[in-house]
Short mmCIF file of C-alpha atoms in Angstrom, two decimals:
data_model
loop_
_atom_site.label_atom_id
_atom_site.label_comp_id
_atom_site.label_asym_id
_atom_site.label_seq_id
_atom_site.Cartn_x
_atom_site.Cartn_y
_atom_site.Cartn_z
CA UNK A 62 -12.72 -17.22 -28.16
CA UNK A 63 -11.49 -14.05 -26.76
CA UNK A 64 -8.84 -14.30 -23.82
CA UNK A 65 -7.49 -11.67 -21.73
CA UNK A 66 -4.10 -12.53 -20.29
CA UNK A 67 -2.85 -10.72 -17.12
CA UNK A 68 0.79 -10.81 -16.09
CA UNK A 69 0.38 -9.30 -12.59
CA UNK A 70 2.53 -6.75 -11.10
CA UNK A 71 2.05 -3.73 -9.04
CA UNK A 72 4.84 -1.56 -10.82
CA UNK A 73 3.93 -3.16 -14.27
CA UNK A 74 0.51 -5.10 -15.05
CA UNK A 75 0.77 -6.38 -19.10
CA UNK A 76 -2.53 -7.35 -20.18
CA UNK A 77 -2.58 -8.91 -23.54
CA UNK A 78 -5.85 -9.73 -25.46
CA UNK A 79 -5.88 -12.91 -28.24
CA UNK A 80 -8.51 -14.04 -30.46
CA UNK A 81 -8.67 -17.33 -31.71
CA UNK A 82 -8.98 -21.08 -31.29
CA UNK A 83 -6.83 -24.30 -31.21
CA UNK A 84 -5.69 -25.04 -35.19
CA UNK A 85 -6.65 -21.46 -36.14
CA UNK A 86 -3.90 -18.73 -36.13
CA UNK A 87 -4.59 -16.55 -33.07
CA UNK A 88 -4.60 -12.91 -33.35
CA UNK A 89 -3.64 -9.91 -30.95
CA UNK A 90 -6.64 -7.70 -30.01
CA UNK A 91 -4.63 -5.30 -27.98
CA UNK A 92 -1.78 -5.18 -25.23
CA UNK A 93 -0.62 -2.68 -22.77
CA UNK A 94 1.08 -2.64 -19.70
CA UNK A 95 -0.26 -0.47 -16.80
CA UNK A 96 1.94 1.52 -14.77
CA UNK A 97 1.82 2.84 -11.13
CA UNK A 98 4.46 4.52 -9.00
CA UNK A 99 6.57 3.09 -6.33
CA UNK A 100 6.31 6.53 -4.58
CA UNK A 101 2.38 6.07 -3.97
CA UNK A 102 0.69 4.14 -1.15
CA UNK A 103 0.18 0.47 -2.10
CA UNK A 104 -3.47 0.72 -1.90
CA UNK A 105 -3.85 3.63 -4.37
CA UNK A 106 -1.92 1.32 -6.83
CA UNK A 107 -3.87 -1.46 -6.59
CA UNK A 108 -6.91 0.51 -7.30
CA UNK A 109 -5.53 2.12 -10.32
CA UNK A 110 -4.63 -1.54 -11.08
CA UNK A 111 -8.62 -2.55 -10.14
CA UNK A 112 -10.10 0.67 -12.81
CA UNK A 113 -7.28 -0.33 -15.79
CA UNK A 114 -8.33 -4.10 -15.76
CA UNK A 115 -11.73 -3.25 -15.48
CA UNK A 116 -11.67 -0.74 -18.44
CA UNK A 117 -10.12 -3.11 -20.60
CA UNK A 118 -12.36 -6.41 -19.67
CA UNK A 119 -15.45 -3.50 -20.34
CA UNK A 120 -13.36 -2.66 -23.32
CA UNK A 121 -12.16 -5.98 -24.87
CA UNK A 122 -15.59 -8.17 -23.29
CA UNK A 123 -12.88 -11.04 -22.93
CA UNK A 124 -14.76 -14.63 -22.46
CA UNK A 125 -12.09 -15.50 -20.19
CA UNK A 126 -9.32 -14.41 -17.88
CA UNK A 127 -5.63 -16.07 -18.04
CA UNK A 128 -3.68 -14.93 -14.89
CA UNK A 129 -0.08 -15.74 -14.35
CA UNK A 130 -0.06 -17.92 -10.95
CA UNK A 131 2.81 -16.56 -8.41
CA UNK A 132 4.27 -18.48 -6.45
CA UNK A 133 6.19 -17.37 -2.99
CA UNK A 134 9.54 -19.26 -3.36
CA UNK A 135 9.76 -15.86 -6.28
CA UNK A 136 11.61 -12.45 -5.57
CA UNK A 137 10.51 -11.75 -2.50
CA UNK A 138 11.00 -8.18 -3.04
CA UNK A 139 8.23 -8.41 -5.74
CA UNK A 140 6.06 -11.48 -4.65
CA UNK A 141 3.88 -9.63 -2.19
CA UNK A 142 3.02 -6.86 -4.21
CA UNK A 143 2.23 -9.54 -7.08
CA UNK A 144 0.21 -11.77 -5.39
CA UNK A 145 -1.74 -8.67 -4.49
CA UNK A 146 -2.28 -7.42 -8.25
CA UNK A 147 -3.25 -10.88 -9.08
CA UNK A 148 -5.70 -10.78 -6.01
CA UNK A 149 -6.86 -7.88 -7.62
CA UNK A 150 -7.03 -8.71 -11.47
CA UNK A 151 -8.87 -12.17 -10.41
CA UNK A 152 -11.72 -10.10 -8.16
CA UNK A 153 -12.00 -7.74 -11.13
CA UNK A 154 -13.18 -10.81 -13.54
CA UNK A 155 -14.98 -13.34 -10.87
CA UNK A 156 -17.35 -10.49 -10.24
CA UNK A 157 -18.28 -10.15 -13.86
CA UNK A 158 -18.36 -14.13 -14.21
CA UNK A 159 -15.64 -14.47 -16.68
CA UNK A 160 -13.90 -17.83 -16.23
CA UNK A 161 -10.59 -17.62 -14.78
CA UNK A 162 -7.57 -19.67 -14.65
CA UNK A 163 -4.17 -19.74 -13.64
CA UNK A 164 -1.18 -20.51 -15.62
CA UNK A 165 2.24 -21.36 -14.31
CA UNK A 166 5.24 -19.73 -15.60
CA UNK A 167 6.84 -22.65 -16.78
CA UNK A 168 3.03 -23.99 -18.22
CA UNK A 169 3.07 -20.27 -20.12
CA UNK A 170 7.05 -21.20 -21.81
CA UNK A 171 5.94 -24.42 -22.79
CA UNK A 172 3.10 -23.96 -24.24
CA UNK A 173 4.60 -21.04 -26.56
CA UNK A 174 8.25 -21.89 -27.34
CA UNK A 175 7.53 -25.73 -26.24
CA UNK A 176 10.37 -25.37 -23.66
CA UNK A 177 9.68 -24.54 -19.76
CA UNK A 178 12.81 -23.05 -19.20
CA UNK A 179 12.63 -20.62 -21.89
CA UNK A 180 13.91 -16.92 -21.65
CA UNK A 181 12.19 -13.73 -21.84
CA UNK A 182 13.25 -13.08 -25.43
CA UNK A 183 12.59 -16.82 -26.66
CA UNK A 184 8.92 -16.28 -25.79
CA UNK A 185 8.82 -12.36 -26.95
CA UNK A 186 9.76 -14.06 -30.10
CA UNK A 187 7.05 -16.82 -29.96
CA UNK A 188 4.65 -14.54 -29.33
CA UNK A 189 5.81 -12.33 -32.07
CA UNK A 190 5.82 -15.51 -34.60
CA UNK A 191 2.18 -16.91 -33.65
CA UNK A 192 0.71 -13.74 -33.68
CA UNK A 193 2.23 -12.51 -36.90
CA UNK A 194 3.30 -9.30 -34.82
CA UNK A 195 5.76 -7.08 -37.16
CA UNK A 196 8.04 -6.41 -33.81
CA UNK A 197 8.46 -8.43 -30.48
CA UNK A 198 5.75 -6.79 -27.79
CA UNK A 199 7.76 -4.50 -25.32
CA UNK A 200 7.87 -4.65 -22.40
CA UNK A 201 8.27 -8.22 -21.25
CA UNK A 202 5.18 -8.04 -19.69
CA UNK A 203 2.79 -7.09 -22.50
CA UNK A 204 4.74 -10.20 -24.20
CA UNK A 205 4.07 -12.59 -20.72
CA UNK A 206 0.31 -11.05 -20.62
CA UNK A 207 0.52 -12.23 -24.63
CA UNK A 208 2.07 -15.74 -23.74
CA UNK A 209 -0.62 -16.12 -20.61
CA UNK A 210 -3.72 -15.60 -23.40
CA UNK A 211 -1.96 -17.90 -26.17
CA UNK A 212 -1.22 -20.74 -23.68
CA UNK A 213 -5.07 -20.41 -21.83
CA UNK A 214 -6.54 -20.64 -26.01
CA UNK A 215 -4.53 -23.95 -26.97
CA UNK A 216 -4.77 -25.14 -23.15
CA UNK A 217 -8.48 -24.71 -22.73
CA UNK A 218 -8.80 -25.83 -26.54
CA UNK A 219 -7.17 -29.25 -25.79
CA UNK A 220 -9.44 -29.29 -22.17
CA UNK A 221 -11.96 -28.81 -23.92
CA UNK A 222 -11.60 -31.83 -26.61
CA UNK A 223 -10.49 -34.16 -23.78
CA UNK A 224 -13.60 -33.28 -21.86
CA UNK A 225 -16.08 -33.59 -25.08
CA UNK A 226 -14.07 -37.11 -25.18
CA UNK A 227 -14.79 -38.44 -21.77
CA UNK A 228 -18.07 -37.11 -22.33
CA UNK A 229 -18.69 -38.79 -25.64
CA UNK A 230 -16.81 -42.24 -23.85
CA UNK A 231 -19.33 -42.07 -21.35
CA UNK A 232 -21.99 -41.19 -23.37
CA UNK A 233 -21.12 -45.23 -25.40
CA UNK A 234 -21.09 -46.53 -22.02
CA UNK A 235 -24.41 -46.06 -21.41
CA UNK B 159 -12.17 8.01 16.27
CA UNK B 160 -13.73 4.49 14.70
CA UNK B 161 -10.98 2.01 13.28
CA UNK B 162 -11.76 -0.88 11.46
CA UNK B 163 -8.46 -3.54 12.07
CA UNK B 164 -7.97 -6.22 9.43
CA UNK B 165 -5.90 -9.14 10.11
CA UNK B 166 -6.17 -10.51 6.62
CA UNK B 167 -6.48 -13.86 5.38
CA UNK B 168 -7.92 -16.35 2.84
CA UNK B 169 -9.26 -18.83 4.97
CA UNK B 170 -10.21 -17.17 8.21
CA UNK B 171 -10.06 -12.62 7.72
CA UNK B 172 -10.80 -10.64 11.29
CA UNK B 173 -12.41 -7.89 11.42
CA UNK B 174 -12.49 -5.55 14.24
CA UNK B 175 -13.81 -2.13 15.07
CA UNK B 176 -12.51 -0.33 17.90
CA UNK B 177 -13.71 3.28 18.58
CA UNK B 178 -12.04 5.99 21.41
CA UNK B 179 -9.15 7.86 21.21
CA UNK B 180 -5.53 8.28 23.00
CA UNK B 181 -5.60 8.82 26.95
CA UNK B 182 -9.57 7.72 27.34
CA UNK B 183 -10.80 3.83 27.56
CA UNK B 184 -11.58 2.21 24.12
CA UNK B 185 -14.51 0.01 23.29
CA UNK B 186 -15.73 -2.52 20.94
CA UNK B 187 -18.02 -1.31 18.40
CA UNK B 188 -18.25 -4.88 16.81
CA UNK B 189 -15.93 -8.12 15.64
CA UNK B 190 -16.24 -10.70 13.26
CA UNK B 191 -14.25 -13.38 11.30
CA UNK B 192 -15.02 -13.91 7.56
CA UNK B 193 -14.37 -17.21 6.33
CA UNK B 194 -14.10 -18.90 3.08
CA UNK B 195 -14.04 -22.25 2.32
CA UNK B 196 -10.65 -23.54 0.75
CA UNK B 197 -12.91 -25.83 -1.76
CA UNK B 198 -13.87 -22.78 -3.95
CA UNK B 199 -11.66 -20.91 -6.14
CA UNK B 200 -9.24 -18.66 -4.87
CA UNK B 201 -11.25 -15.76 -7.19
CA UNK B 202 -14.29 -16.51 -5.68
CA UNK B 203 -12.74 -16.59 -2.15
CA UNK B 204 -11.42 -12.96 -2.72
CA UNK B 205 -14.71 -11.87 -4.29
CA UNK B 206 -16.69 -12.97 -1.25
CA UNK B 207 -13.85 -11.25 1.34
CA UNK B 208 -14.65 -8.36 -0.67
CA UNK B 209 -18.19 -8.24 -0.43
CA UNK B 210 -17.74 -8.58 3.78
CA UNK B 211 -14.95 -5.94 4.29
CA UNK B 212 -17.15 -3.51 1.84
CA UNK B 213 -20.23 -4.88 3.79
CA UNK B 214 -18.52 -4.14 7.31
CA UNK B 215 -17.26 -0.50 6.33
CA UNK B 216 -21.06 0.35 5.18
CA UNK B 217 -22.39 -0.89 8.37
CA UNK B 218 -19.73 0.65 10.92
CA UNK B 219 -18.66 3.97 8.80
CA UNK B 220 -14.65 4.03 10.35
CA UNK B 221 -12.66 7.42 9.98
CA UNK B 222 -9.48 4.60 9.29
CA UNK B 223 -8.44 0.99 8.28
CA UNK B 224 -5.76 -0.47 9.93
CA UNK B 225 -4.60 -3.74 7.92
CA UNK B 226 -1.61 -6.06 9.17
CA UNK B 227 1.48 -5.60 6.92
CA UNK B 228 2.57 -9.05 5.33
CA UNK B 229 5.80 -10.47 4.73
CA UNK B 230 7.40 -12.51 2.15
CA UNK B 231 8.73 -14.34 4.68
CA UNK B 232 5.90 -15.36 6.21
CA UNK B 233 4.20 -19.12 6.00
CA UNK B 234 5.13 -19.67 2.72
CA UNK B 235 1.61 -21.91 2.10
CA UNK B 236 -0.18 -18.93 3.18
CA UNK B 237 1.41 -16.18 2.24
CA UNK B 238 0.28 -15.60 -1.19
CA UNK B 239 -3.64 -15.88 0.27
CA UNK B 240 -2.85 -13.43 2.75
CA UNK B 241 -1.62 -11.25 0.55
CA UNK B 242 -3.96 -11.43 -1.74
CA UNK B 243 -6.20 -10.47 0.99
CA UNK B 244 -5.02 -7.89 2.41
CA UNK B 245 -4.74 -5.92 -1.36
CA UNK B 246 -8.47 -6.34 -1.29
CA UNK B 247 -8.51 -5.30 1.88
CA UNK B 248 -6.69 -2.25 0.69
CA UNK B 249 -8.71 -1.48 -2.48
CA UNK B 250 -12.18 -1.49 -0.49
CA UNK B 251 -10.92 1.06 1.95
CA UNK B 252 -9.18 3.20 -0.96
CA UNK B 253 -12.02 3.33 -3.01
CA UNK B 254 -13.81 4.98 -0.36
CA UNK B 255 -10.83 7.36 0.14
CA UNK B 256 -10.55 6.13 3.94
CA UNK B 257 -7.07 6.56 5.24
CA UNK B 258 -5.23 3.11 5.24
CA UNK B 259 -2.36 2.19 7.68
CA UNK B 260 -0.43 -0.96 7.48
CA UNK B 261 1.21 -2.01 11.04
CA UNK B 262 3.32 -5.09 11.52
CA UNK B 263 3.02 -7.71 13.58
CA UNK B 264 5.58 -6.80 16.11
CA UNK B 265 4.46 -2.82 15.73
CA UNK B 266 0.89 -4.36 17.01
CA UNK B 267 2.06 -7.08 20.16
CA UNK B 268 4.59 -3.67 20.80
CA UNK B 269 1.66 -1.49 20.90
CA UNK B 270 -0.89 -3.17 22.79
CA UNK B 271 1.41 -5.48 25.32
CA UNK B 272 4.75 -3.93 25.25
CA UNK B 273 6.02 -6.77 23.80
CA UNK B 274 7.27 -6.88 20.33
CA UNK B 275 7.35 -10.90 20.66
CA UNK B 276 4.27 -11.60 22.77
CA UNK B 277 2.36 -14.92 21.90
CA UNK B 278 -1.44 -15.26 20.76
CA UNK B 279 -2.74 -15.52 24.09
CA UNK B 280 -0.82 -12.59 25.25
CA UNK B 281 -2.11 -10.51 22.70
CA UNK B 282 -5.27 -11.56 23.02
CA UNK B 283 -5.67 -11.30 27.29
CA UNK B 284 -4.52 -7.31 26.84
CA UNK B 285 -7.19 -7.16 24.26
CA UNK B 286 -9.71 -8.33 26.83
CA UNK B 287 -8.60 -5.95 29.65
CA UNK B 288 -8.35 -2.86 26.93
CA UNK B 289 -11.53 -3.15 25.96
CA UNK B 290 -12.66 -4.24 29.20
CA UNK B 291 -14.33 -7.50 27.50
CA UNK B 292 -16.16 -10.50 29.47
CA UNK B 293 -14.02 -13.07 27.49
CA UNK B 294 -11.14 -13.22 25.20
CA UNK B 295 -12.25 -12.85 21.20
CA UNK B 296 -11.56 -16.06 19.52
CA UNK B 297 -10.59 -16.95 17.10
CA UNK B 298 -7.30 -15.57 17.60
CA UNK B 299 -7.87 -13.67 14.19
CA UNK B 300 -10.50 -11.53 15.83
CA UNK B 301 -8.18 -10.67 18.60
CA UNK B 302 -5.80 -9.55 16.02
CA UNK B 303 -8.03 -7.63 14.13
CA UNK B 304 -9.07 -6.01 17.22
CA UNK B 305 -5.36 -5.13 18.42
CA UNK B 306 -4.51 -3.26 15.04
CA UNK B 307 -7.70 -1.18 15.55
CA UNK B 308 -6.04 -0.45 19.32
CA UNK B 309 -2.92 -0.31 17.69
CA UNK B 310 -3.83 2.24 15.36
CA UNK B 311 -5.79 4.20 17.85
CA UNK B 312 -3.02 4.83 20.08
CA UNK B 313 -0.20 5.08 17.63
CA UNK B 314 -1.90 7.42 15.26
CA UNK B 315 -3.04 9.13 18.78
CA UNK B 316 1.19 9.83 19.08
CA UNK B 317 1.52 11.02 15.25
CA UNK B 318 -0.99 13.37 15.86
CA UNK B 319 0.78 14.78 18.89
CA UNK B 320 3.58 15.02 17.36
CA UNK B 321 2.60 16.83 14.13
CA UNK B 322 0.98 19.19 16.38
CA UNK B 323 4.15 19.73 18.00
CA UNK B 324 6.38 19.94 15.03
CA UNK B 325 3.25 22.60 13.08
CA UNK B 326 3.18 24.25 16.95
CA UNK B 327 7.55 25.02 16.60
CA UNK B 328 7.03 25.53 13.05
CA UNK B 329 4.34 28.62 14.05
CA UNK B 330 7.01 29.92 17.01
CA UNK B 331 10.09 30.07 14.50
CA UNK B 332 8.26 32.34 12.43
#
């Protein structure tokens, strides 16, 4: 499957693509990191942020979305204008019907480095290790947006064995 | 002048649309409250606020969108909804290349009861006489959207004056 990881931000959006599934080494598609400039009007950001996601989900045809999940107790000179990126970035894949989900920050670190409290660099490296990258992804977002689409593939991988479980379970019941 | 006012939220989003202009009596063009159920995704949520603000500019053509500026500090449970909101908010007026204003809570009860700290029912009684309504808009949301509509009526009324002014001593020094 295709994933298309968004780490949400109004000054810097990473969005990472990965292809793969759970056993199989992943591989990057393509990351960047959009920019817009504090010195324009919030809502001319956000729709620069609304045409760069939407040219890279026409782009990259993801089958699914991974968006970080923010959370209000963060920087709260940040959180608004990240909760409305991520507003943004979710709108931008629910009207094309792409599956979304939401990945907590912690949820993102453990999956990659198996350790919730990692640091920035312990998951750049991760990421550069499971996706056989020559050098770590810069900035920390196109590594986070990287991290988001790893952790949805072996997430939704294990989901998706625990659901064909139950189903199978239920299916003996019968 | 026609404003549209948009006191944003997940759960319950006014919409108001106020049309007049400084120094003459105002008037309701039309009000409404979108609502979303809090059993559906968030991403489907903000798809379907989308659809009604885009729905409601279509239908009621405003020369401006006035949306209520959040704060971080704000109901932490809601906050990230809200602001998630009002970004979408944002984006549908920007697209269009309508001129947004953001006005703050206090800038609004200020503006339309010359109290900075007026309750609810304050705001919405001066609503009522403003507009010379039969009964108070409820829910309180479509009070609110209705007051940043006034708000930005009367306020924008003053910028105006006063960049006429300043361009006016700008003509005389030369």
């Amino acid at each position: 499957m295709r994933v298309l990881g968004i780490d949400p931000g109004l000054t810097r959006c990473g969005m990472g693509v990965v292809e793969g599934s759970v056993g199989r080494p992943l591989s990057l598609v393509d990351v960047n990191v959009l920019r817009t400039s504090a010195d324009r009007p919030v809502a001319e950001r956000l729709v620069t942020i609304e045409k760069g996601v939407d040219a890279w989900i026409e782009e990259h045809r993801p089958d699914a979305v991974a968006v970080e999940r923010v959370f209000a107790r963060s920087d709260v000179s940040t959180v608004m204008g990240t909760a409305q990126a991520s507003g943004i970035a979710m709108v931008c894949a629910a009207r094309r019907g792409l599956p979304i989900a939401l990945h907590t920050p912690s949820e993102v670190k453990a999956a990659v480095s198996g350790n919730g409290r990692a640091d920035k660099a312990q998951v750049g490296a991760m990421v550069t290790r499971i996706l056989r990258l020559d050098a770590m992804p810069k900035p920390a977002d196109a590594a986070d947006a990287l991290a988001l689409a790893i952790t949805h593939i072996w997430r939704g991988g294990a989901q998706a064995r625990i659901d064909a479980a139950l189903a199978a379970a239920g299916r003996n019941r019968r």
